[in-house]
Amino acid sequence: MANLLQVTPGLKILRVRFSFPNLLFFILAVLLSFSAGAAFAQTNVVKPVQVKISGYGVLGNRQLKRMLKTLESTELKQATLDASTIEDSALILLAQLRKEGYLKPSIAVQITLTNGQKLETRWTGMIEPPLQRPLAARKVQFKLKKGVLYHYKEVRFEGLKTIPEKKARQYFLETGVLLPLKSTRVYTPERLKSGLANLTEVLQRDGFENAAARVTAVEENDKNGLVRVRITVEEGRKSLVHSVRVETFTTNAAQPSTSYVIKTNQPYSTLWVQDFTQALKATNYHHGYPDTTVTITNLQHNVINDQRVELDLLAQVHTGPLVRVGEINFEGEKRTRQSTMQNRVPLKPGELLDRVKAEEGRTRLARLGIFDTVRLRYEREDEQTRDLRYEVKEGKRTDVNLLFGYGSYEQLRGGFQIEQFNLFGLAHHAELRAIQSFKASRGDFTYTMPEFFGRDIDLFFNGFGLRREEISFLRLEYGGGAGVHKFFKASANDVTVRYNYQVLSATELDPALAAQGALNPNVGAFIFDIRHDRRDNPLYPQRGWKVFATLESASEYFGGDVSYERLELAGSFHLPLGGGRTFSLGASHGLVGSLGSAQKDLPFNKRFFPGGENSIRGFQDGEASPRDAQGRIIGAETYILGTVEFEQALTPKWSLVAFSDNMGFAQKLGRYPMDQALYSVGGGIRWKTIVGPIRLEYGHNLNPRPRDPSGTLHFSLGFPF
């Protein structure tokens, strides 16, 4: 359910009932409407000119045509094209081919005029000869001849000392892949220039302020497209900031009001100067000086051993006048209440003008999710007073997305998501999701009231329903509740506290399993969630770590008829090894227990049923679970899962993966942490998409039990942990 992709509709979630006469009338009305609309369109809409592109592959032709429609949208909607538009379109296509590495393309243009006459011409670098004028074409076909793809054969460096050549080379071509395909080593003069600029910037950020990189040789083979480049790097001496003397001047003061010295050994660069300058400005912004300026000059520089330069700098801060807030105005809102917007601006009229807080107000308005743009403008009322004007542009009120996903157990799943924004002009948000798969039907509704209890503390209400065919029983669940959510920016922690009332049912299971837990309980529970995510990318993590914990506490005192505690912990760690290789570790742990008997106080639905593409991959969902003496799956009260994974990129889109999933579990909590263990090893291939990796993986079980599979093939979407 988490890994979904937007596609075309075709769902089973919502069913609308019609009587037969009403249904027939509805169908006839729709058909008549379409017929009338089509007839009207045929008589009133001008048929646009026909434009075709060939020679760049099926997908490439479509992408180029879409690009032309975007850049030449008005012209391509007309009935005919003139000579200038055809020439401009050809230039756009040739420029795009060169941008992608085909440096010497050509294009043949076939033109059918309004009188039926046909013209044909061919262009290479320049549009020569130009088309005759005047010209009115009703059909144009661009036939592309790409030529060879120019790509790097070799990139050599001279004079590079502080950066490894392998790292420097990555600014010019893709180095993090196993297969050196042409598409990962594309050469163009623009890309070469961009690589030089990036390499120079990295050196300058490291303190080599006079660093320069230039091309000293380029060899291009026009027959096969191979390019050899030699780059000469002049690093110069490394500059370090030894000290900074900060002098602060108030308005019209000849002498500084404060003066102090900061000792530092930071590399000197324009980026460091910008950051240091902004920090000094922000300090004075907080005290009501929005016009603060900072000038940094060099007091002294010392050359040490002819290798590095130590700089002593002078930072002169001029605060400007003390300014207070005048009026706070909003402009552009149509549905949003002004009180909702005012509550997001942490300044009041008459207070000292803190530009940091004013910008914070703009950020908080943008985070409401109801505005496409938020701009802040300062208007001078007098020398000591400024008005704040927030200019907003409201976004759409309703958003509908169609959803698609695939998992080895549930197989194909599809659904829809409907969101409504800015309800009642209070920035409230409502979301309805419905998902149908071959194994499950589920729906969720959430209503969120942002910052209801204070800054960054959101109140939400939710309702849910689930019907899922598990491997050993039928799961039926529905309920709802309310909670609060807060994101702690300083520690990057997401915290949620909520109350849920759930009606749980486990049916179609063997009667002998009834002793393992309550089959039809009502549950009142408080649930605590905390998440800390330091990964570099949630879809394709290569560096960083994540931890997650959820605690569910149910009691008869909370409105249910069972009492239990359920805890789940999960974490992952990712480390890049270079060369497109990534090492990942994953771990999760769960336990559930009750003070009373399991049959009375522990819902059968709350037991753990591990296995699947996001668990131990030698099993399907629920198969890696304790079995009784008759081999029936009965679920675990505690489990531990550890995963080791190694991924090697083949190309920027494709990669190979090898993994080992290791699980221990126990049927009863009294045997904590486990009394059985299962081990799976395997591998697979992954393809990167915009919504996460599409995975084809096989897990082989090293110690299968009776009735366990020897292994399982998984086809799924999304990162496993």
PDB file of C-alpha atoms in Angstrom, residues 153-347:
ATOM      1  CA  LYS A 153      37.102   7.093 -23.914  1.00  0.00           C
ATOM      2  CA  GLU A 154      39.562   8.705 -21.511  1.00  0.00           C
ATOM      3  CA  VAL A 155      39.701  11.653 -19.098  1.00  0.00           C
ATOM      4  CA  ARG A 156      43.215  12.390 -17.827  1.00  0.00           C
ATOM      5  CA  PHE A 157      44.301  14.953 -15.246  1.00  0.00           C
ATOM      6  CA  GLU A 158      47.556  16.804 -14.778  1.00  0.00           C
ATOM      7  CA  GLY A 159      48.408  18.788 -11.665  1.00  0.00           C
ATOM      8  CA  LEU A 160      45.645  17.278  -9.522  1.00  0.00           C
ATOM      9  CA  LYS A 161      46.969  16.704  -6.002  1.00  0.00           C
ATOM     10  CA  THR A 162      44.340  16.960  -3.293  1.00  0.00           C
ATOM     11  CA  ILE A 163      41.442  15.129  -4.958  1.00  0.00           C
ATOM     12  CA  PRO A 164      41.721  11.520  -6.189  1.00  0.00           C
ATOM     13  CA  GLU A 165      41.399  11.213  -9.961  1.00  0.00           C
ATOM     14  CA  LYS A 166      38.486   8.793  -9.543  1.00  0.00           C
ATOM     15  CA  LYS A 167      36.535  11.403  -7.608  1.00  0.00           C
ATOM     16  CA  ALA A 168      37.451  14.174 -10.064  1.00  0.00           C
ATOM     17  CA  ARG A 169      36.369  12.008 -13.000  1.00  0.00           C
ATOM     18  CA  GLN A 170      32.832  11.710 -11.635  1.00  0.00           C
ATOM     19  CA  TYR A 171      32.221  15.382 -12.454  1.00  0.00           C
ATOM     20  CA  PHE A 172      32.553  14.509 -16.143  1.00  0.00           C
ATOM     21  CA  LEU A 173      31.056  11.030 -16.508  1.00  0.00           C
ATOM     22  CA  GLU A 174      29.171   8.382 -14.540  1.00  0.00           C
ATOM     23  CA  THR A 175      31.674   6.352 -12.498  1.00  0.00           C
ATOM     24  CA  GLY A 176      29.350   4.574 -10.082  1.00  0.00           C
ATOM     25  CA  VAL A 177      28.297   1.771 -12.455  1.00  0.00           C
ATOM     26  CA  LEU A 178      29.741  -1.633 -13.301  1.00  0.00           C
ATOM     27  CA  LEU A 179      28.996  -1.540 -17.039  1.00  0.00           C
ATOM     28  CA  PRO A 180      30.630   1.427 -18.806  1.00  0.00           C
ATOM     29  CA  LEU A 181      27.858   2.021 -21.356  1.00  0.00           C
ATOM     30  CA  LYS A 182      28.078   4.853 -23.845  1.00  0.00           C
ATOM     31  CA  SER A 183      24.995   6.455 -22.276  1.00  0.00           C
ATOM     32  CA  THR A 184      26.896   6.874 -18.980  1.00  0.00           C
ATOM     33  CA  ARG A 185      29.883   8.564 -20.667  1.00  0.00           C
ATOM     34  CA  VAL A 186      28.202  11.040 -23.019  1.00  0.00           C
ATOM     35  CA  TYR A 187      30.443  13.884 -24.188  1.00  0.00           C
ATOM     36  CA  THR A 188      29.332  17.342 -25.238  1.00  0.00           C
ATOM     37  CA  PRO A 189      31.243  20.637 -25.026  1.00  0.00           C
ATOM     38  CA  GLU A 190      28.596  21.918 -22.601  1.00  0.00           C
ATOM     39  CA  ARG A 191      28.979  18.912 -20.298  1.00  0.00           C
ATOM     40  CA  LEU A 192      32.757  19.297 -20.400  1.00  0.00           C
ATOM     41  CA  LYS A 193      32.433  22.953 -19.444  1.00  0.00           C
ATOM     42  CA  SER A 194      30.031  22.070 -16.617  1.00  0.00           C
ATOM     43  CA  GLY A 195      32.452  19.420 -15.315  1.00  0.00           C
ATOM     44  CA  LEU A 196      35.315  21.937 -15.260  1.00  0.00           C
ATOM     45  CA  ALA A 197      33.150  24.411 -13.331  1.00  0.00           C
ATOM     46  CA  ASN A 198      32.133  21.742 -10.776  1.00  0.00           C
ATOM     47  CA  LEU A 199      35.722  20.568 -10.255  1.00  0.00           C
ATOM     48  CA  THR A 200      36.913  24.153  -9.809  1.00  0.00           C
ATOM     49  CA  GLU A 201      34.131  24.896  -7.323  1.00  0.00           C
ATOM     50  CA  VAL A 202      35.013  21.844  -5.213  1.00  0.00           C
ATOM     51  CA  LEU A 203      38.654  22.910  -5.048  1.00  0.00           C
ATOM     52  CA  GLN A 204      37.733  26.481  -4.152  1.00  0.00           C
ATOM     53  CA  ARG A 205      35.374  25.313  -1.400  1.00  0.00           C
ATOM     54  CA  ASP A 206      38.277  23.360   0.041  1.00  0.00           C
ATOM     55  CA  GLY A 207      40.297  26.548   0.380  1.00  0.00           C
ATOM     56  CA  PHE A 208      42.099  26.715  -2.969  1.00  0.00           C
ATOM     57  CA  GLU A 209      40.636  30.100  -3.824  1.00  0.00           C
ATOM     58  CA  ASN A 210      42.771  30.536  -6.954  1.00  0.00           C
ATOM     59  CA  ALA A 211      42.217  27.033  -8.290  1.00  0.00           C
ATOM     60  CA  ALA A 212      41.561  26.662 -12.008  1.00  0.00           C
ATOM     61  CA  ALA A 213      40.905  23.718 -14.331  1.00  0.00           C
ATOM     62  CA  ARG A 214      41.227  23.994 -18.088  1.00  0.00           C
ATOM     63  CA  VAL A 215      41.186  21.670 -21.074  1.00  0.00           C
ATOM     64  CA  THR A 216      44.585  21.318 -22.716  1.00  0.00           C
ATOM     65  CA  ALA A 217      43.698  18.642 -25.286  1.00  0.00           C
ATOM     66  CA  VAL A 218      40.551  17.184 -26.866  1.00  0.00           C
ATOM     67  CA  GLU A 219      40.618  14.365 -29.411  1.00  0.00           C
ATOM     68  CA  GLU A 220      37.299  13.553 -31.111  1.00  0.00           C
ATOM     69  CA  ASN A 221      36.958  10.521 -33.385  1.00  0.00           C
ATOM     70  CA  ASP A 222      34.159  11.298 -35.821  1.00  0.00           C
ATOM     71  CA  LYS A 223      33.867   7.659 -36.931  1.00  0.00           C
ATOM     72  CA  ASN A 224      33.145   5.974 -33.606  1.00  0.00           C
ATOM     73  CA  GLY A 225      32.514   8.965 -31.319  1.00  0.00           C
ATOM     74  CA  LEU A 226      35.387   8.220 -28.917  1.00  0.00           C
ATOM     75  CA  VAL A 227      36.691  11.315 -27.115  1.00  0.00           C
ATOM     76  CA  ARG A 228      39.922  11.702 -25.184  1.00  0.00           C
ATOM     77  CA  VAL A 229      40.325  14.727 -22.934  1.00  0.00           C
ATOM     78  CA  ARG A 230      43.316  16.028 -20.989  1.00  0.00           C
ATOM     79  CA  ILE A 231      42.617  18.472 -18.166  1.00  0.00           C
ATOM     80  CA  THR A 232      45.255  20.547 -16.436  1.00  0.00           C
ATOM     81  CA  VAL A 233      44.544  21.622 -12.860  1.00  0.00           C
ATOM     82  CA  GLU A 234      46.312  24.454 -11.052  1.00  0.00           C
ATOM     83  CA  GLU A 235      45.416  24.273  -7.392  1.00  0.00           C
ATOM     84  CA  GLY A 236      47.687  26.936  -5.941  1.00  0.00           C
ATOM     85  CA  ARG A 237      48.120  27.430  -2.218  1.00  0.00           C
ATOM     86  CA  LYS A 238      45.410  26.504   0.245  1.00  0.00           C
ATOM     87  CA  SER A 239      43.991  29.457   2.176  1.00  0.00           C
ATOM     88  CA  LEU A 240      42.812  29.116   5.772  1.00  0.00           C
ATOM     89  CA  VAL A 241      40.997  31.706   7.854  1.00  0.00           C
ATOM     90  CA  HIS A 242      43.223  32.201  10.912  1.00  0.00           C
ATOM     91  CA  SER A 243      41.103  34.883  12.607  1.00  0.00           C
ATOM     92  CA  VAL A 244      38.266  37.322  11.992  1.00  0.00           C
ATOM     93  CA  ARG A 245      37.959  40.626  13.816  1.00  0.00           C
ATOM     94  CA  VAL A 246      34.290  41.682  13.946  1.00  0.00           C
ATOM     95  CA  GLU A 247      33.482  45.382  14.424  1.00  0.00           C
ATOM     96  CA  THR A 248      29.863  46.500  14.735  1.00  0.00           C
ATOM     97  CA  PHE A 249      28.836  50.070  13.911  1.00  0.00           C
ATOM     98  CA  THR A 250      25.435  51.494  14.787  1.00  0.00           C
ATOM     99  CA  THR A 251      23.769  54.203  12.694  1.00  0.00           C
ATOM    100  CA  ASN A 252      26.081  57.174  11.951  1.00  0.00           C
ATOM    101  CA  ALA A 253      28.651  55.968  14.516  1.00  0.00           C
ATOM    102  CA  ALA A 254      32.315  56.676  13.730  1.00  0.00           C
ATOM    103  CA  GLN A 255      33.626  54.094  16.199  1.00  0.00           C
ATOM    104  CA  PRO A 256      32.462  50.499  16.599  1.00  0.00           C
ATOM    105  CA  SER A 257      30.095  49.805  19.482  1.00  0.00           C
ATOM    106  CA  THR A 258      31.461  46.278  19.870  1.00  0.00           C
ATOM    107  CA  SER A 259      34.621  44.552  18.704  1.00  0.00           C
ATOM    108  CA  TYR A 260      35.765  40.957  19.164  1.00  0.00           C
ATOM    109  CA  VAL A 261      38.004  38.375  17.484  1.00  0.00           C
ATOM    110  CA  ILE A 262      36.970  34.910  16.296  1.00  0.00           C
ATOM    111  CA  LYS A 263      39.666  32.253  15.942  1.00  0.00           C
ATOM    112  CA  THR A 264      39.060  29.650  13.253  1.00  0.00           C
ATOM    113  CA  ASN A 265      40.906  27.342  10.875  1.00  0.00           C
ATOM    114  CA  GLN A 266      38.200  27.045   8.231  1.00  0.00           C
ATOM    115  CA  PRO A 267      39.141  26.825   4.524  1.00  0.00           C
ATOM    116  CA  TYR A 268      38.663  30.196   2.886  1.00  0.00           C
ATOM    117  CA  SER A 269      36.232  30.351  -0.042  1.00  0.00           C
ATOM    118  CA  THR A 270      33.472  32.579  -1.394  1.00  0.00           C
ATOM    119  CA  LEU A 271      30.964  30.107   0.063  1.00  0.00           C
ATOM    120  CA  TRP A 272      32.524  30.480   3.521  1.00  0.00           C
ATOM    121  CA  VAL A 273      32.386  34.273   3.161  1.00  0.00           C
ATOM    122  CA  GLN A 274      28.685  34.098   2.217  1.00  0.00           C
ATOM    123  CA  ASP A 275      27.826  31.846   5.183  1.00  0.00           C
ATOM    124  CA  PHE A 276      29.823  33.942   7.659  1.00  0.00           C
ATOM    125  CA  THR A 277      28.310  37.166   6.335  1.00  0.00           C
ATOM    126  CA  GLN A 278      24.779  35.763   6.580  1.00  0.00           C
ATOM    127  CA  ALA A 279      25.381  34.603  10.159  1.00  0.00           C
ATOM    128  CA  LEU A 280      26.474  38.133  11.190  1.00  0.00           C
ATOM    129  CA  LYS A 281      23.449  39.638   9.452  1.00  0.00           C
ATOM    130  CA  ALA A 282      21.038  37.191  11.101  1.00  0.00           C
ATOM    131  CA  THR A 283      22.405  38.065  14.540  1.00  0.00           C
ATOM    132  CA  ASN A 284      21.475  41.707  13.982  1.00  0.00           C
ATOM    133  CA  TYR A 285      18.191  40.857  12.263  1.00  0.00           C
ATOM    134  CA  HIS A 286      17.074  39.311  15.556  1.00  0.00           C
ATOM    135  CA  HIS A 287      17.636  42.668  17.279  1.00  0.00           C
ATOM    136  CA  GLY A 288      15.547  44.710  14.833  1.00  0.00           C
ATOM    137  CA  TYR A 289      18.164  45.808  12.287  1.00  0.00           C
ATOM    138  CA  PRO A 290      16.835  44.545   8.912  1.00  0.00           C
ATOM    139  CA  ASP A 291      19.202  46.731   6.852  1.00  0.00           C
ATOM    140  CA  THR A 292      22.401  45.267   8.280  1.00  0.00           C
ATOM    141  CA  THR A 293      25.321  45.139   5.851  1.00  0.00           C
ATOM    142  CA  VAL A 294      28.647  43.346   6.236  1.00  0.00           C
ATOM    143  CA  THR A 295      31.950  44.107   4.548  1.00  0.00           C
ATOM    144  CA  ILE A 296      34.846  41.649   4.827  1.00  0.00           C
ATOM    145  CA  THR A 297      38.387  42.723   4.001  1.00  0.00           C
ATOM    146  CA  ASN A 298      41.797  41.129   4.297  1.00  0.00           C
ATOM    147  CA  LEU A 299      43.942  42.499   7.113  1.00  0.00           C
ATOM    148  CA  GLN A 300      46.931  40.221   6.743  1.00  0.00           C
ATOM    149  CA  HIS A 301      47.988  36.998   5.040  1.00  0.00           C
ATOM    150  CA  ASN A 302      50.938  34.822   5.953  1.00  0.00           C
ATOM    151  CA  VAL A 303      52.467  32.210   3.648  1.00  0.00           C
ATOM    152  CA  ILE A 304      53.430  29.073   5.600  1.00  0.00           C
ATOM    153  CA  ASN A 305      56.102  26.813   4.034  1.00  0.00           C
ATOM    154  CA  ASP A 306      55.037  27.988   0.592  1.00  0.00           C
ATOM    155  CA  GLN A 307      52.077  25.580   0.846  1.00  0.00           C
ATOM    156  CA  ARG A 308      49.262  27.389   2.601  1.00  0.00           C
ATOM    157  CA  VAL A 309      48.121  30.901   3.363  1.00  0.00           C
ATOM    158  CA  GLU A 310      46.751  31.983   6.737  1.00  0.00           C
ATOM    159  CA  LEU A 311      44.365  34.936   6.512  1.00  0.00           C
ATOM    160  CA  ASP A 312      43.419  37.461   9.173  1.00  0.00           C
ATOM    161  CA  LEU A 313      40.170  39.145   8.152  1.00  0.00           C
ATOM    162  CA  LEU A 314      38.188  42.208   9.225  1.00  0.00           C
ATOM    163  CA  ALA A 315      34.395  42.081   9.205  1.00  0.00           C
ATOM    164  CA  GLN A 316      32.719  45.472   9.552  1.00  0.00           C
ATOM    165  CA  VAL A 317      29.032  45.283  10.414  1.00  0.00           C
ATOM    166  CA  HIS A 318      26.816  48.343   9.852  1.00  0.00           C
ATOM    167  CA  THR A 319      23.467  47.795  11.508  1.00  0.00           C
ATOM    168  CA  GLY A 320      21.449  50.600   9.932  1.00  0.00           C
ATOM    169  CA  PRO A 321      18.422  52.062  11.763  1.00  0.00           C
ATOM    170  CA  LEU A 322      16.343  50.214  14.359  1.00  0.00           C
ATOM    171  CA  VAL A 323      13.059  49.236  12.630  1.00  0.00           C
ATOM    172  CA  ARG A 324       9.681  48.140  13.973  1.00  0.00           C
ATOM    173  CA  VAL A 325       6.833  46.284  12.301  1.00  0.00           C
ATOM    174  CA  GLY A 326       4.036  48.450  10.932  1.00  0.00           C
ATOM    175  CA  GLU A 327       1.066  46.678   9.352  1.00  0.00           C
ATOM    176  CA  ILE A 328       1.023  43.001   8.373  1.00  0.00           C
ATOM    177  CA  ASN A 329      -1.031  42.576   5.210  1.00  0.00           C
ATOM    178  CA  PHE A 330      -2.009  39.627   3.042  1.00  0.00           C
ATOM    179  CA  GLU A 331      -2.794  39.716  -0.643  1.00  0.00           C
ATOM    180  CA  GLY A 332      -4.090  37.173  -3.146  1.00  0.00           C
ATOM    181  CA  GLU A 333      -6.138  34.923  -0.870  1.00  0.00           C
ATOM    182  CA  LYS A 334      -9.670  34.114  -2.006  1.00  0.00           C
ATOM    183  CA  ARG A 335     -10.907  31.370   0.313  1.00  0.00           C
ATOM    184  CA  THR A 336      -8.346  31.384   3.119  1.00  0.00           C
ATOM    185  CA  ARG A 337      -9.295  33.193   6.289  1.00  0.00           C
ATOM    186  CA  GLN A 338      -6.940  35.966   7.316  1.00  0.00           C
ATOM    187  CA  SER A 339      -6.899  34.665  10.887  1.00  0.00           C
ATOM    188  CA  THR A 340      -5.440  31.396   9.588  1.00  0.00           C
ATOM    189  CA  MET A 341      -2.655  33.313   7.857  1.00  0.00           C
ATOM    190  CA  GLN A 342      -2.002  35.717  10.739  1.00  0.00           C
ATOM    191  CA  ASN A 343      -1.459  32.808  13.123  1.00  0.00           C
ATOM    192  CA  ARG A 344       1.464  31.628  10.977  1.00  0.00           C
ATOM    193  CA  VAL A 345       3.398  34.902  11.148  1.00  0.00           C
ATOM    194  CA  PRO A 346       5.393  35.085  14.423  1.00  0.00           C
ATOM    195  CA  LEU A 347       5.442  38.907  14.430  1.00  0.00           C
TER     196      LEU A 347
END
